Amino acid sequence: MSNLTLTNARLIDPETGTDSLGWLQVGNGQITARGDGDAPSTDTPIIDCSGHCLAPGIVDIGVKVCEPGERHKESYKSAGLAAAAGGVTTIVTRPDTSPAIDTPESLEFVTRRAQADTPVNVLPMAALTKGRDGREMTEIGFLQDAGAVAFTDCDHVVTNTKVFSRALTYARSCDALVIAHPQEPVLSAGAAATSGKFATLRGLPAVTPMAERMGLDRDIALLEMTGAAYHADQITTARALPALERAKRNGLDITAGTSIHHLTLNELDVADYRTFFKVKPPLRSEDDRQAVIEAVRSGLIDIISSMHTPQDEESKRLPFEEAASGAVALETLLPAALRLYHSEQLDLPTLFRAMALNPAKRLGLDSGRLSEGAPADLVLFDPDVPFVLDRFSLKSKSQNTPFDDQRMQGKVTATYVAGQEVYRRP
Amino acid sequence: MRFAHRHLLGIEHLSQSDITAILDLAETYVDLNRQSTKHSDVLSGLTQINMFFENSTRTQASFELAGKRLGADVMNMAMQASSIKKGETLIDTAMTLNAMHPDLLVVRHPHSGAVDLLAQKVNCAVLNAGDGKHEHPTQALLDALTIRRAKGRLHRLNIAICGDVAHSRVARSNLILLGKMENRIRLIGPPTLVPDHFAEFGAEIYDDMNEGLRDVDVVMMLRLQKERMDGGFIPSEREYYHRYGLDAAKLALAKSDAIVMHPGPMNRGVEIDGTLADDINRSVIQEQVEMGVAVRMAAMELLARNLREVA
């Protein structure tokens, strides 16, 4: 295995919350040593990081790869290249493919596809209920044996409370993590925007932000009943935060995520019906966005995800109400997150706590850290280099990014998975 | 005067002087339309296509007549029956039409923003004839012309917009236009149909019609859009009529010379008393229809002037 020493690096360590110059040694796919200042002399190859940031590689929970079913939108190969270029060293894939990943057999298929084609780590999630239709739980035990790291019906809310409580109870017996989409599904049916002045002006069907809190409140009550391990995929509104805070204080096994789009964009970005800004849940008000940033800073929201959702041009070139939801984000996750660093709202260790350390911890992985013995999954990036994003330069098969033509700052220089370089900026 | 817009997609992007220019030009067409020979040739040689993805009788007829009176070659396409049913996307339909080199495209669509989307893909001038719950600019302009002629001005009036505001593109366009012209606007209706967010546009909101109508100059009724409701906005039509239907007793609370408007088609006995709608001393509903043709002629002429400049 490759041994190498990375010197002259700004080490971003989310565990200790530090951001300092130092060096890092890699051997046998693991971090073997690190230190401040100049590296000790060594006979391994040396990479001079020229003062760029070296951080644990991003662990991205909730990436949609469109195999099986819609490989023209994103394959394991294209998603892997995009992830490597974006500094994402572990993608945790969603089961909302067609058909859904709800059997050990279909899980084995995607695992095989992923291993053959992807330079980064791929950990699959499986559906919580068969066909994601909220009626019968999947074979949680078998799916775990086949490698499923979490169970989720993605944006389908299990509306039948009895089914959901049984699935949570059963999942607890397997120590399985359940990921849910907190949303009151009847209130949000058909919504394309968040209710408010903007949605009213544009005449778009809208959902009250309260629907998220109602969904979360229900799920928290079920957690009190069942004691399951639960992660809310996206918390995007201020009103949901007190409930989350209370649930954590009461000792429930609950964590929460948010998407990079809800952290960096608001409802007004939709402007004249730009469908690349249609995501689910819809973009929120600026007040909500600020509250969510603060919750990431305080640690109340644990995880930032890309919620990478490839859509082809045809699904987006439609009237806003009819257009598909979702945005690709594997390659824009880091530069978008760096907006919060440049606006001095979140420092780099906090960002990597939410993008690497916490998601790894939640899934019981060793990665997400810069400590000795951790896997050498690393991202080297220059946080300051400015650029204008050209969506056609993305490696994803789909280019539906809301950041097209936007000024961004920060680019990945190189990405390492288990000590192997899987990407270097040309 | 130069009209600085390529399309007429909504009132949102128009300035006070744009609005006044359209209305002033429309006045000349009101006169023309009342003569026995109602023909002009300002659009001669130009092709106008009316694309209605949603049923319409009056708006489509009004646009058709407006185009014909100005000498355009007018074609109507009933889009519900055509290629949309065969799975063609809106953009493909637009590109197909674009290849036929129309000059003016009049579009109605059931989805908000669909007309904006289409306008981005074609080379001709696009007029929005109503998109979802978003805007219906020519309706707001014809309402403005009707008010200006009846009241002698289009500013500092108290105007009540009553009924199903939530589902109404007419209400949105009127709210924006009348706000730009510096009027005081009240929105009257049950809170299920007049959401609080409308207060953020500077309108006053009333759920009591008797209170809301007090001393207004203009009463604009809206049609209860049963086809856009997915159930449960009002308990019944008879209760709605009792609380929010316009009748002589409620109208008596408005100014004695207040006018009554309705964009049509009316649900008589649901939002408006039939006799009142026909009362020529109070109701300007027929005049609205007349102004509609004039306003659409004016809007198309202004857009066509730009087309000819480019050519």
XYZ file of C-alpha atoms in Angstrom:
737
model
C 0.000 0.000 0.000
C 1.029 3.531 -0.591
C 2.858 5.389 2.090
C 3.130 9.109 1.856
C 3.633 12.238 3.897
C 1.543 15.333 3.400
C 3.435 18.394 4.583
C 2.792 22.085 4.917
C -0.956 21.496 5.312
C -3.614 23.406 7.175
C -5.054 20.525 9.186
C -8.801 20.848 9.729
C -9.601 18.587 12.652
C -13.288 18.415 13.530
C -12.654 16.272 16.615
C -10.533 18.825 18.365
C -12.048 21.781 16.554
C -8.609 22.977 15.451
C -7.347 24.543 12.254
C -3.532 24.615 12.304
C -0.466 24.077 10.114
C 1.072 20.655 10.282
C 1.765 17.368 8.560
C 0.187 13.980 8.212
C 1.640 10.559 7.474
C -0.260 7.831 5.696
C 0.510 4.137 5.550
C -1.485 1.028 4.747
C -4.540 3.104 3.987
C -4.555 4.662 7.418
C -3.351 7.803 9.071
C -0.173 6.700 10.885
C 1.074 9.944 12.361
C 0.475 13.649 12.419
C 2.015 16.661 13.985
C 2.381 20.409 14.019
C 4.898 22.429 12.119
C 7.450 20.776 9.849
C 7.333 17.073 9.134
C 10.145 14.832 10.385
C 12.472 13.584 7.657
C 11.149 10.459 5.999
C 11.827 8.212 3.054
C 8.199 8.083 1.925
C 7.050 10.255 -0.971
C 6.271 13.780 0.192
C 3.391 15.894 -1.025
C 3.721 19.596 -0.300
C 0.203 20.875 0.347
C 1.364 24.524 -0.063
C -0.656 25.633 2.929
C -3.949 24.327 1.546
C -6.515 22.752 3.866
C -6.339 19.044 4.599
C -9.518 17.662 6.128
C -11.190 14.312 6.603
C -13.031 13.309 3.442
C -16.720 14.139 3.315
C -19.223 11.436 4.319
C -22.390 12.250 2.411
C -25.591 10.625 3.637
C -28.417 10.592 1.124
C -26.834 10.490 -2.318
C -29.070 9.356 -5.138
C -27.374 7.191 -7.740
C -29.935 6.293 -10.349
C -29.075 2.597 -10.670
C -31.166 0.598 -11.144
C -33.737 2.274 -13.327
C -32.441 5.589 -14.583
C -28.790 5.099 -15.339
C -28.945 7.899 -17.898
C -29.330 10.325 -15.009
C -26.465 9.032 -12.869
C -24.476 5.818 -12.771
C -22.140 4.530 -10.086
C -19.269 5.450 -12.322
C -20.333 9.069 -12.864
C -21.387 9.512 -9.235
C -18.029 8.144 -8.108
C -16.101 10.564 -10.304
C -18.268 13.437 -9.129
C -17.784 12.469 -5.495
C -14.019 12.211 -5.875
C -13.912 15.617 -7.562
C -16.017 17.054 -4.761
C -13.909 15.721 -1.901
C -16.587 13.217 -0.928
C -14.849 9.990 0.104
C -17.919 8.073 1.254
C -21.294 8.208 -0.413
C -24.234 6.733 1.435
C -26.725 5.960 -1.282
C -30.484 6.305 -1.238
C -32.842 3.428 -2.018
C -35.363 5.576 -3.927
C -34.429 4.067 -7.252
C -36.859 2.294 -9.544
C -37.432 -0.276 -8.348
C -36.588 0.643 -4.775
C -33.730 -1.126 -2.998
C -35.901 -3.172 -0.687
C -34.541 -6.726 -0.932
C -31.126 -8.244 -0.177
C -30.918 -9.220 -3.852
C -31.329 -5.691 -5.175
C -28.934 -4.457 -2.504
C -26.332 -6.942 -3.685
C -26.797 -5.674 -7.223
C -26.013 -2.084 -6.310
C -23.116 -3.136 -4.085
C -21.595 -5.041 -6.980
C -22.119 -2.118 -9.359
C -20.603 0.257 -6.855
C -17.510 -1.856 -6.250
C -16.851 -2.271 -9.945
C -17.106 1.368 -10.906
C -16.525 3.691 -8.001
C -13.238 5.022 -6.629
C -14.809 6.222 -3.358
C -16.452 4.230 -0.565
C -20.079 3.431 -1.253
C -22.385 2.422 1.574
C -25.923 1.593 0.551
C -29.077 2.335 2.460
C -32.174 0.198 2.032
C -35.865 1.004 2.081
C -37.670 0.800 5.403
C -40.871 -0.508 3.814
C -41.344 -2.613 0.715
C -41.602 -0.489 -2.403
C -41.309 2.544 -0.094
C -45.073 2.493 0.072
C -45.457 2.437 3.833
C -47.311 -0.842 4.261
C -44.884 -3.641 5.138
C -41.417 -3.403 6.613
C -38.496 -4.754 4.601
C -36.222 -7.607 5.714
C -34.202 -5.315 7.920
C -32.006 -8.110 9.305
C -31.130 -9.665 5.951
C -30.563 -6.256 4.422
C -28.176 -5.388 7.235
C -26.287 -8.611 6.608
C -26.078 -7.613 2.950
C -24.536 -4.295 3.932
C -27.333 -1.775 4.417
C -26.112 0.930 6.799
C -29.471 2.606 7.380
C -33.145 2.257 6.479
C -35.172 4.969 4.866
C -38.150 5.514 2.614
C -36.499 8.806 1.587
C -39.061 11.494 0.832
C -41.976 9.089 1.283
C -43.364 9.577 4.749
C -44.668 6.388 6.350
C -48.123 7.788 6.998
C -49.480 4.719 8.736
C -48.325 5.316 12.289
C -48.801 1.713 13.258
C -46.568 0.488 10.451
C -43.943 3.096 11.289
C -43.941 2.319 15.013
C -43.528 -1.395 14.313
C -40.718 -0.761 11.857
C -38.987 1.445 14.429
C -39.439 -1.170 17.127
C -38.102 -3.930 14.925
C -35.198 -1.769 13.735
C -34.221 -1.168 17.352
C -33.821 -4.903 17.899
C -31.350 -4.959 14.985
C -29.572 -1.786 16.133
C -30.530 -0.375 12.747
C -30.609 3.345 12.074
C -33.873 4.670 10.611
C -33.737 7.841 8.527
C -36.997 9.683 7.964
C -38.253 12.762 6.172
C -40.089 14.846 8.750
C -43.086 16.271 6.973
C -46.859 16.249 7.374
C -47.558 14.605 4.019
C -51.145 15.703 3.534
C -50.325 19.358 4.142
C -47.353 19.224 1.809
C -49.011 17.251 -0.989
C -48.535 19.010 -4.312
C -46.498 21.847 -2.830
C -43.775 23.408 -4.958
C -42.836 26.286 -2.638
C -42.954 27.413 0.980
C -46.040 29.454 1.770
C -45.393 33.145 2.146
C -45.258 36.329 0.145
C -43.057 34.920 -2.588
C -45.153 31.809 -3.258
C -48.263 33.988 -3.239
C -46.771 36.377 -5.780
C -45.712 33.550 -8.047
C -49.034 31.734 -7.636
C -47.323 28.477 -6.687
C -48.914 25.727 -4.600
C -47.219 26.070 -1.230
C -46.793 24.289 2.075
C -46.597 25.926 5.465
C -43.200 25.493 7.166
C -45.209 24.136 10.099
C -45.661 20.852 8.183
C -42.037 19.979 8.946
C -42.489 20.499 12.668
C -45.693 18.469 12.661
C -43.903 15.586 10.979
C -40.988 15.829 13.406
C -43.289 16.013 16.432
C -45.003 12.815 15.367
C -41.731 11.017 14.815
C -40.370 12.154 18.176
C -43.456 10.770 19.918
C -42.872 7.452 18.165
C -39.234 7.482 19.280
C -40.333 7.914 22.863
C -42.521 4.845 22.386
C -40.003 2.675 20.593
C -36.517 3.844 21.569
C -35.215 3.434 18.027
C -32.182 5.162 16.536
C -33.496 7.909 14.287
C -32.083 10.512 11.963
C -34.175 13.292 10.416
C -32.861 13.714 6.875
C -33.470 17.433 6.496
C -34.457 19.983 9.098
C -34.951 23.229 7.249
C -37.188 25.445 9.356
C -36.764 27.429 12.557
C -39.999 26.105 13.981
C -38.787 22.505 14.023
C -35.656 23.311 16.028
C -37.124 23.610 19.559
C -38.754 20.178 19.193
C -35.442 18.700 18.068
C -33.618 20.350 20.948
C -36.135 18.978 23.466
C -35.925 15.477 22.042
C -32.140 15.504 22.332
C -32.294 16.875 25.854
C -34.693 14.085 26.785
C -32.077 11.558 25.753
C -33.722 10.138 22.646
C -31.390 8.583 20.084
C -32.046 11.282 17.524
C -29.845 13.216 15.117
C -30.741 15.606 12.363
C -29.358 16.681 9.047
C -29.934 19.502 6.639
C -29.142 19.985 2.985
C -26.482 22.262 1.579
C -29.159 23.986 -0.500
C -31.244 24.943 2.494
C -28.085 26.307 4.126
C -27.020 28.456 1.216
C -30.157 29.397 -0.752
C -33.583 30.747 0.070
C -37.003 30.826 -1.575
C -36.300 34.059 -3.432
C -33.602 32.314 -5.463
C -36.404 30.619 -7.405
C -36.948 34.064 -8.984
C -38.739 33.618 -12.315
C -39.613 29.953 -11.861
C -36.089 28.557 -12.123
C -36.707 24.849 -11.775
C -33.113 24.001 -10.815
C -34.029 25.600 -7.493
C -36.927 23.225 -6.955
C -35.914 20.880 -4.151
C -37.800 18.881 -1.580
C -38.668 20.241 0.919
C -38.899 23.566 -0.940
C -36.407 26.344 -0.219
C -37.332 28.359 2.844
C -37.341 31.958 3.985
C -34.109 33.761 4.854
C -35.050 33.672 8.550
C -35.304 29.902 8.407
C -31.988 29.661 6.600
C -30.244 31.730 9.257
C -31.799 29.639 12.032
C -30.583 26.448 10.386
C -27.039 27.822 10.022
C -27.065 28.689 13.714
C -28.297 25.174 14.543
C -25.390 23.674 12.593
C -23.006 25.966 14.441
C -24.385 24.985 17.845
C -24.434 21.310 16.910
C -28.200 20.952 17.249
C -28.239 19.964 13.589
C -25.571 17.302 13.317
C -25.081 16.641 9.639
C -24.890 18.513 6.326
C -25.730 16.453 3.244
C -25.648 17.192 -0.438
C -28.994 15.441 -1.014
C -27.532 14.842 -4.460
C -30.503 14.222 -6.755
C -29.747 13.997 -10.467
C -32.517 14.966 -12.879
C -32.267 15.093 -16.634
C -33.036 18.209 -18.636
C -36.461 16.932 -19.671
C -37.632 16.561 -16.073
C -36.589 20.136 -15.325
C -37.650 21.944 -18.507
C -41.274 22.036 -17.433
C -43.550 24.501 -15.696
C -42.365 24.830 -12.084
C -45.235 22.841 -10.576
C -44.659 19.945 -12.934
C -40.860 19.946 -12.873
C -38.999 17.280 -10.916
C -37.471 18.149 -7.538
C -33.838 17.844 -6.597
C -30.381 19.098 -7.444
C -26.995 17.531 -8.041
C -24.520 18.577 -5.386
C -21.635 16.147 -4.909
C -19.221 18.537 -6.585
C -20.748 21.748 -5.237
C -21.208 20.650 -1.626
C -17.795 21.845 -0.498
C -17.634 25.172 -2.400
C -21.207 25.946 -1.318
C -20.383 25.099 2.299
C -17.351 27.360 2.049
C -19.724 30.269 1.446
C -20.637 29.936 5.116
C -16.930 29.979 6.002
C -16.259 33.051 3.883
C -19.286 34.813 5.361
C -17.736 34.032 8.770
C -20.757 32.116 10.000
C -19.174 28.669 10.348
C -15.496 27.833 10.746
C -13.870 24.972 8.894
C -13.714 22.482 11.798
C -17.446 23.045 12.365
C -18.197 22.462 8.697
C -16.205 19.228 8.698
C -17.798 18.138 11.946
C -21.114 18.280 10.071
C -19.856 16.918 6.752
C -17.426 14.223 7.906
C -17.151 13.482 11.617
C -20.823 13.391 12.607
C -22.141 11.410 9.646
C -19.343 8.857 10.116
C -20.096 8.578 13.829
C -23.802 8.196 13.196
C -23.117 5.261 10.892
C -20.496 3.759 13.209
C -17.617 4.385 10.798
C -13.992 5.031 11.704
C -13.603 7.790 9.154
C -14.338 11.487 9.436
C -11.288 12.068 11.647
C -7.661 13.090 11.276
C -6.449 10.859 14.122
C -3.905 8.109 13.995
C -5.527 4.842 13.026
C -8.389 6.452 11.123
C -8.764 5.569 7.432
C -6.736 7.890 5.216
C -9.852 9.307 3.531
C -8.805 12.875 2.982
C -9.646 15.966 1.026
C -7.086 18.622 0.183
C -8.584 21.933 -0.901
C -7.792 25.556 -1.459
C -10.608 27.425 0.319
C -9.945 30.740 -1.401
C -9.624 30.130 -5.120
C -12.503 31.903 -6.883
C -14.367 30.532 -9.873
C -17.649 30.785 -11.735
C -19.412 27.450 -11.886
C -20.153 26.104 -15.337
C -22.657 23.309 -14.880
C -21.465 21.538 -17.984
C -18.077 21.056 -16.346
C -19.643 18.780 -13.718
C -18.807 15.110 -13.816
C -22.326 14.004 -12.946
C -24.399 12.727 -15.830
C -27.030 15.271 -14.842
C -26.160 18.933 -14.489
C -29.161 20.238 -12.605
C -27.329 22.497 -10.192
C -28.756 25.724 -8.805
C -25.227 27.125 -8.629
C -24.793 27.331 -12.390
C -23.113 30.604 -13.363
C -22.676 31.573 -9.746
C -19.484 32.861 -8.226
C -18.011 30.420 -5.765
C -14.823 30.185 -3.779
C -12.860 27.066 -2.929
C -11.813 24.090 -4.993
C -10.688 20.585 -4.212
C -6.997 20.057 -5.003
C -6.885 16.320 -4.368
C -8.944 13.553 -2.804
C -7.572 10.416 -1.142
C -9.446 7.245 -0.304
C -7.546 4.827 1.967
C -4.391 6.714 1.113
C -4.864 6.396 -2.655
C -5.231 9.530 -4.696
C -8.602 9.265 -6.470
C -8.733 12.805 -7.785
C -6.301 15.598 -8.527
C -7.339 18.925 -9.965
C -5.858 19.241 -13.425
C -43.712 56.265 -26.913
C -41.540 53.171 -26.767
C -42.794 50.182 -24.787
C -39.692 48.715 -23.190
C -40.837 45.114 -23.007
C -40.602 42.298 -25.472
C -43.469 40.358 -23.920
C -46.462 41.076 -21.752
C -46.095 38.367 -19.127
C -47.396 40.133 -16.067
C -48.096 43.426 -14.385
C -45.173 42.862 -12.006
C -42.620 44.115 -14.520
C -44.594 47.140 -15.763
C -44.031 50.679 -14.541
C -46.702 53.306 -13.885
C -45.925 54.930 -17.213
C -46.114 51.593 -19.073
C -49.571 51.074 -17.633
C -50.692 54.580 -18.501
C -49.358 54.218 -22.045
C -51.358 51.059 -22.640
C -54.512 52.591 -21.217
C -54.127 55.805 -23.239
C -53.677 53.890 -26.454
C -56.604 51.632 -25.549
C -58.851 54.706 -25.268
C -58.332 55.379 -28.971
C -59.392 51.825 -29.733
C -62.532 52.179 -27.629
C -63.540 54.917 -30.045
C -62.586 52.866 -33.078
C -64.532 49.859 -31.827
C -67.675 51.941 -31.494
C -67.621 52.989 -35.149
C -69.326 50.946 -37.809
C -66.043 50.338 -39.612
C -63.753 48.924 -36.953
C -60.620 48.237 -38.868
C -57.028 49.246 -38.623
C -53.989 47.741 -40.258
C -51.306 48.212 -37.628
C -50.833 44.449 -37.380
C -51.269 43.672 -41.061
C -48.848 41.052 -42.263
C -48.270 39.791 -38.740
C -49.362 36.379 -37.536
C -51.031 35.940 -34.183
C -51.453 32.502 -32.663
C -53.749 31.935 -29.711
C -52.656 28.924 -27.684
C -55.069 28.038 -24.938
C -54.035 25.108 -22.783
C -57.032 25.785 -20.580
C -60.639 26.333 -21.564
C -61.599 29.872 -22.354
C -64.369 31.421 -24.342
C -64.367 35.104 -23.581
C -60.644 35.791 -23.291
C -59.877 33.851 -26.428
C -62.682 35.575 -28.357
C -61.480 38.943 -27.117
C -57.896 38.333 -28.240
C -59.075 36.956 -31.554
C -61.266 39.942 -32.234
C -58.542 42.352 -31.156
C -56.078 40.794 -33.567
C -58.538 40.707 -36.447
C -59.560 44.321 -35.974
C -55.908 45.293 -36.222
C -55.446 43.312 -39.406
C -53.377 40.396 -38.097
C -53.722 36.857 -39.387
C -55.153 35.059 -36.386
C -55.019 31.364 -35.715
C -56.559 29.580 -32.746
C -55.108 26.402 -31.371
C -57.117 24.357 -28.894
C -54.247 22.827 -27.016
C -56.185 20.580 -24.663
C -57.162 18.460 -27.619
C -53.836 18.288 -29.362
C -50.278 17.150 -28.957
C -50.145 17.691 -25.198
C -52.326 14.632 -24.960
C -49.745 12.790 -27.009
C -47.063 13.558 -24.442
C -45.321 16.458 -26.127
C -43.709 18.844 -23.658
C -44.519 22.506 -23.502
C -41.073 23.411 -24.779
C -41.394 21.132 -27.803
C -44.768 22.616 -28.596
C -43.240 26.065 -28.336
C -40.346 25.167 -30.604
C -42.725 23.687 -33.163
C -44.793 26.827 -33.228
C -41.723 28.999 -33.290
C -40.671 27.331 -36.506
C -43.883 28.635 -38.104
C -42.672 32.211 -37.462
C -45.567 33.710 -35.570
C -45.190 37.326 -34.443
C -47.565 37.351 -31.514
C -48.269 34.395 -29.311
C -51.177 34.585 -26.879
C -50.922 31.865 -24.256
C -53.068 30.590 -21.438
C -51.834 27.698 -19.314
C -53.061 25.998 -16.132
C -49.614 26.163 -14.456
C -48.093 29.256 -12.903
C -44.955 30.312 -14.748
C -45.618 28.202 -17.824
C -46.016 31.272 -20.038
C -42.703 32.713 -18.763
C -41.039 29.417 -19.603
C -42.484 29.404 -23.083
C -41.482 33.022 -23.664
C -37.842 32.110 -23.031
C -37.885 29.667 -25.929
C -39.537 31.572 -28.762
C -38.521 34.523 -30.903
C -41.891 36.259 -31.039
C -43.737 38.485 -28.596
C -45.699 36.548 -25.982
C -48.850 37.785 -24.265
C -49.911 36.041 -21.093
C -53.626 35.298 -21.225
C -53.524 33.776 -17.735
C -51.086 31.305 -16.167
C -52.243 29.186 -13.237
C -52.655 31.287 -10.125
C -49.954 33.717 -11.196
C -51.004 36.586 -13.461
C -53.605 37.680 -15.980
C -52.234 41.046 -17.068
C -54.738 42.024 -19.766
C -57.588 41.432 -17.328
C -56.015 43.825 -14.824
C -55.440 46.382 -17.580
C -59.019 46.197 -18.793
C -60.224 46.524 -15.219
C -57.999 49.569 -14.797
C -59.361 51.159 -17.957
C -62.921 50.493 -16.822
C -62.234 52.071 -13.429
C -60.453 55.056 -14.958
C -63.373 55.755 -17.291
C -66.016 55.316 -14.587
C -64.204 57.208 -11.839
C -62.226 59.699 -13.875
C -58.951 58.626 -12.270
C -56.922 55.579 -11.354
C -55.331 56.681 -8.121
C -56.362 57.341 -4.528
C -59.423 55.131 -4.802
C -60.661 52.642 -2.223
C -61.001 49.360 -4.025
C -62.386 46.148 -2.580
C -61.465 42.829 -4.180
C -63.858 40.203 -2.859
C -64.031 36.452 -2.806
C -61.685 33.727 -3.951
C -58.425 35.677 -3.890
C -56.273 32.613 -3.178
C -56.986 30.894 -6.479
C -57.228 34.022 -8.574
C -54.636 35.290 -11.035
C -57.028 38.169 -11.702
C -56.737 39.217 -8.059
C -52.933 39.050 -8.121
C -52.593 41.120 -11.275
C -55.136 43.651 -10.035
C -53.500 43.874 -6.638
C -50.161 44.641 -8.248
C -51.532 47.074 -10.819
C -53.803 48.998 -8.492
C -51.031 49.106 -5.901
C -48.576 50.535 -8.432
C -51.137 53.222 -9.275
C -51.377 54.172 -5.581
C -54.809 53.012 -4.561
C -55.958 51.566 -1.245
C -56.887 47.964 -1.636
C -59.001 45.809 0.597
C -59.276 42.086 0.199
C -62.503 40.618 1.477
C -63.288 36.961 1.927
C -63.112 34.008 4.289
C -59.545 33.432 5.543
C -59.407 30.126 3.676
C -59.686 32.070 0.428
C -57.803 35.214 1.484
C -54.565 34.010 3.106
C -52.769 36.346 5.514
C -49.738 36.562 3.218
C -51.644 38.997 1.020
C -51.261 41.615 3.760
C -47.565 41.688 2.838
C -48.535 43.259 -0.491
C -49.900 46.274 1.361
C -53.556 45.266 1.180
C -55.966 45.423 4.104
C -57.696 42.148 4.802
C -61.293 41.778 5.967
C -63.198 38.626 6.749
C -66.371 40.632 7.416
C -67.778 41.864 4.138
C -70.005 44.495 5.726
C -67.006 46.096 7.375
C -64.806 45.759 4.312
C -67.211 47.360 1.858
C -67.694 50.503 3.920
C -67.021 53.591 1.790
C -65.279 51.887 -1.094
C -65.334 53.361 -4.607
C -65.006 50.099 -6.474
C -66.286 46.615 -5.645
C -64.494 43.962 -7.645
C -66.057 40.532 -7.285
C -64.172 37.353 -8.123
C -65.488 34.095 -9.384
C -65.487 31.205 -6.954
C -63.034 28.907 -8.753
C -64.588 25.590 -7.959
C -62.392 23.837 -10.511
C -59.195 24.923 -8.752
C -60.297 23.862 -5.296
C -59.273 20.526 -3.916
C -62.106 20.612 -1.427
C -62.982 22.207 1.846
C -62.389 25.933 1.409
C -65.989 26.894 2.191
C -68.735 24.933 3.921
C -71.345 25.454 1.197
C -72.278 27.810 -1.593
C -75.371 29.022 0.238
C -73.394 29.951 3.326
C -70.813 31.616 1.101
C -73.495 33.623 -0.647
C -74.985 34.652 2.662
C -71.673 35.904 4.051
C -69.722 36.981 0.950
C -72.164 37.229 -1.954
C -72.712 40.775 -3.182
C -76.307 41.935 -2.925
C -78.011 45.311 -2.709
C -77.903 45.369 1.098
C -74.164 44.847 1.271
C -73.504 47.222 -1.620
C -75.418 49.950 0.239
C -72.453 50.136 2.631
C -70.125 51.229 -0.159
C -70.092 54.779 -1.507
C -73.335 55.698 -3.235
C -71.582 55.907 -6.588
C -69.509 52.753 -6.143
C -69.226 50.583 -9.230
C -69.519 46.793 -9.321
C -67.115 44.714 -11.379
C -66.717 41.023 -12.173
C -64.190 39.395 -14.507
C -66.702 36.752 -15.592
C -67.971 34.205 -16.022
C -70.290 34.854 -13.090
C -71.799 32.334 -10.701
C -75.068 34.143 -10.160
C -76.419 33.534 -6.705
C -73.027 32.346 -5.441
C -70.826 35.425 -5.395
C -73.179 38.013 -6.860
C -76.886 38.680 -6.945
C -78.168 38.332 -10.516
C -80.252 41.503 -10.490
C -77.361 43.538 -9.203
C -75.063 42.204 -11.896
C -77.528 43.448 -14.510
C -78.136 46.868 -12.929
C -76.690 49.269 -15.484
C -76.465 52.026 -12.900
C -74.043 50.101 -10.713
C -72.599 47.247 -12.707
C -69.859 47.888 -15.280
C -69.486 44.208 -16.128
C -70.469 44.669 -19.778
C -68.155 47.649 -20.075
C -65.310 45.459 -18.810
C -65.837 43.112 -21.726
C -65.794 46.042 -24.149
C -62.602 47.442 -22.612
C -61.043 44.019 -22.902
C -60.926 44.171 -26.675
C -59.517 47.713 -26.658
C -56.831 46.954 -24.097
C -55.707 43.842 -25.959
C -55.520 45.815 -29.201
C -53.354 48.383 -27.454
C -51.060 45.816 -25.867
C -50.566 43.980 -29.149
C -49.881 47.195 -31.020
C -47.189 48.250 -28.545
C -45.471 44.867 -28.748
C -45.776 44.850 -32.535
C -44.088 48.256 -32.800
C -41.043 46.711 -31.136
C -41.180 43.759 -33.511
C -41.179 46.054 -36.537
C -38.286 48.067 -35.145
C -36.197 44.939 -34.834
C -37.140 43.750 -38.313
